[in-house]
C-alpha positions as semicolon CSV with decimal commas, in nm:
position;residue;x (nm);y (nm);z (nm)
1;M;-4,155;-2,611;11,040
2;M;-4,131;-2,833;11,331
3;V;-4,346;-3,140;11,376
4;A;-4,407;-3,321;11,692
5;L;-4,375;-3,704;11,648
6;A;-4,397;-3,811;12,009
7;K;-4,395;-3,616;12,347
8;D;-4,047;-3,541;12,341
9;V;-3,909;-3,581;11,974
10;T;-3,938;-3,322;11,692
11;V;-3,801;-3,342;11,323
12;D;-3,776;-3,012;11,123
13;D;-3,815;-3,020;10,748
14;A;-3,450;-2,990;10,660
15;A;-3,390;-3,327;10,852
16;R;-3,683;-3,493;10,694
17;T;-3,541;-3,444;10,339
18;R;-3,183;-3,482;10,417
19;G;-3,030;-3,793;10,243
20;A;-3,373;-3,931;10,158
21;D;-3,272;-4,145;9,871
22;E;-3,567;-4,358;9,850
23;S;-3,430;-4,590;9,579
24;A;-3,203;-4,721;9,855
25;W;-3,505;-4,850;10,058
26;I;-3,687;-5,002;9,750
27;R;-3,605;-5,370;9,711
28;P;-3,756;-5,558;9,376
29;L;-3,864;-5,903;9,461
30;E;-3,946;-6,029;9,119
31;R;-3,629;-6,258;9,118
32;G;-3,715;-6,395;9,467
33;A;-3,474;-6,513;9,725
34;P;-3,138;-6,635;9,645
35;Q;-3,074;-7,009;9,651
36;D;-2,748;-6,997;9,865
37;A;-2,705;-6,933;10,247
38;S;-2,472;-6,632;10,189
39;G;-2,715;-6,453;9,962
40;E;-3,010;-6,504;10,207
41;R;-2,750;-6,349;10,485
42;T;-2,702;-6,058;10,274
43;L;-3,079;-6,018;10,200
44;L;-3,152;-6,072;10,554
45;G;-2,948;-5,784;10,653
46;S;-3,104;-5,538;10,395
47;L;-3,462;-5,654;10,401
48;G;-3,519;-5,792;10,741
49;G;-3,698;-6,122;10,824
50;K;-4,026;-6,015;10,688
51;G;-3,879;-5,886;10,354
52;L;-3,683;-6,214;10,315
53;N;-3,982;-6,417;10,362
54;L;-4,175;-6,209;10,111
55;A;-3,890;-6,262;9,871
56;R;-3,910;-6,644;9,927
57;M;-4,302;-6,647;9,871
58;T;-4,226;-6,448;9,530
59;A;-3,993;-6,713;9,430
60;L;-4,225;-7,004;9,506
61;G;-4,484;-6,819;9,303
62;L;-4,734;-6,738;9,595
63;P;-4,919;-6,427;9,563
64;V;-4,754;-6,130;9,741
65;P;-4,958;-5,790;9,749
66;P;-4,764;-5,505;9,572
67;G;-4,611;-5,237;9,807
68;F;-4,460;-5,516;10,044
């Protein structure tokens, strides 16, 4: 089955499930952000700016809604 995502982009079912290891995309934030700059650079690369700031907020004890 083909699904139209945009005017000229389609994705078939096989492409949707190929290599879809969700655990690679889930990052627990309970421990918060690392305290050293090199660790933050590593997290920035994998989480992006928003994810890194959410990790920092978690480390400070600020409320972060589940699912972010």
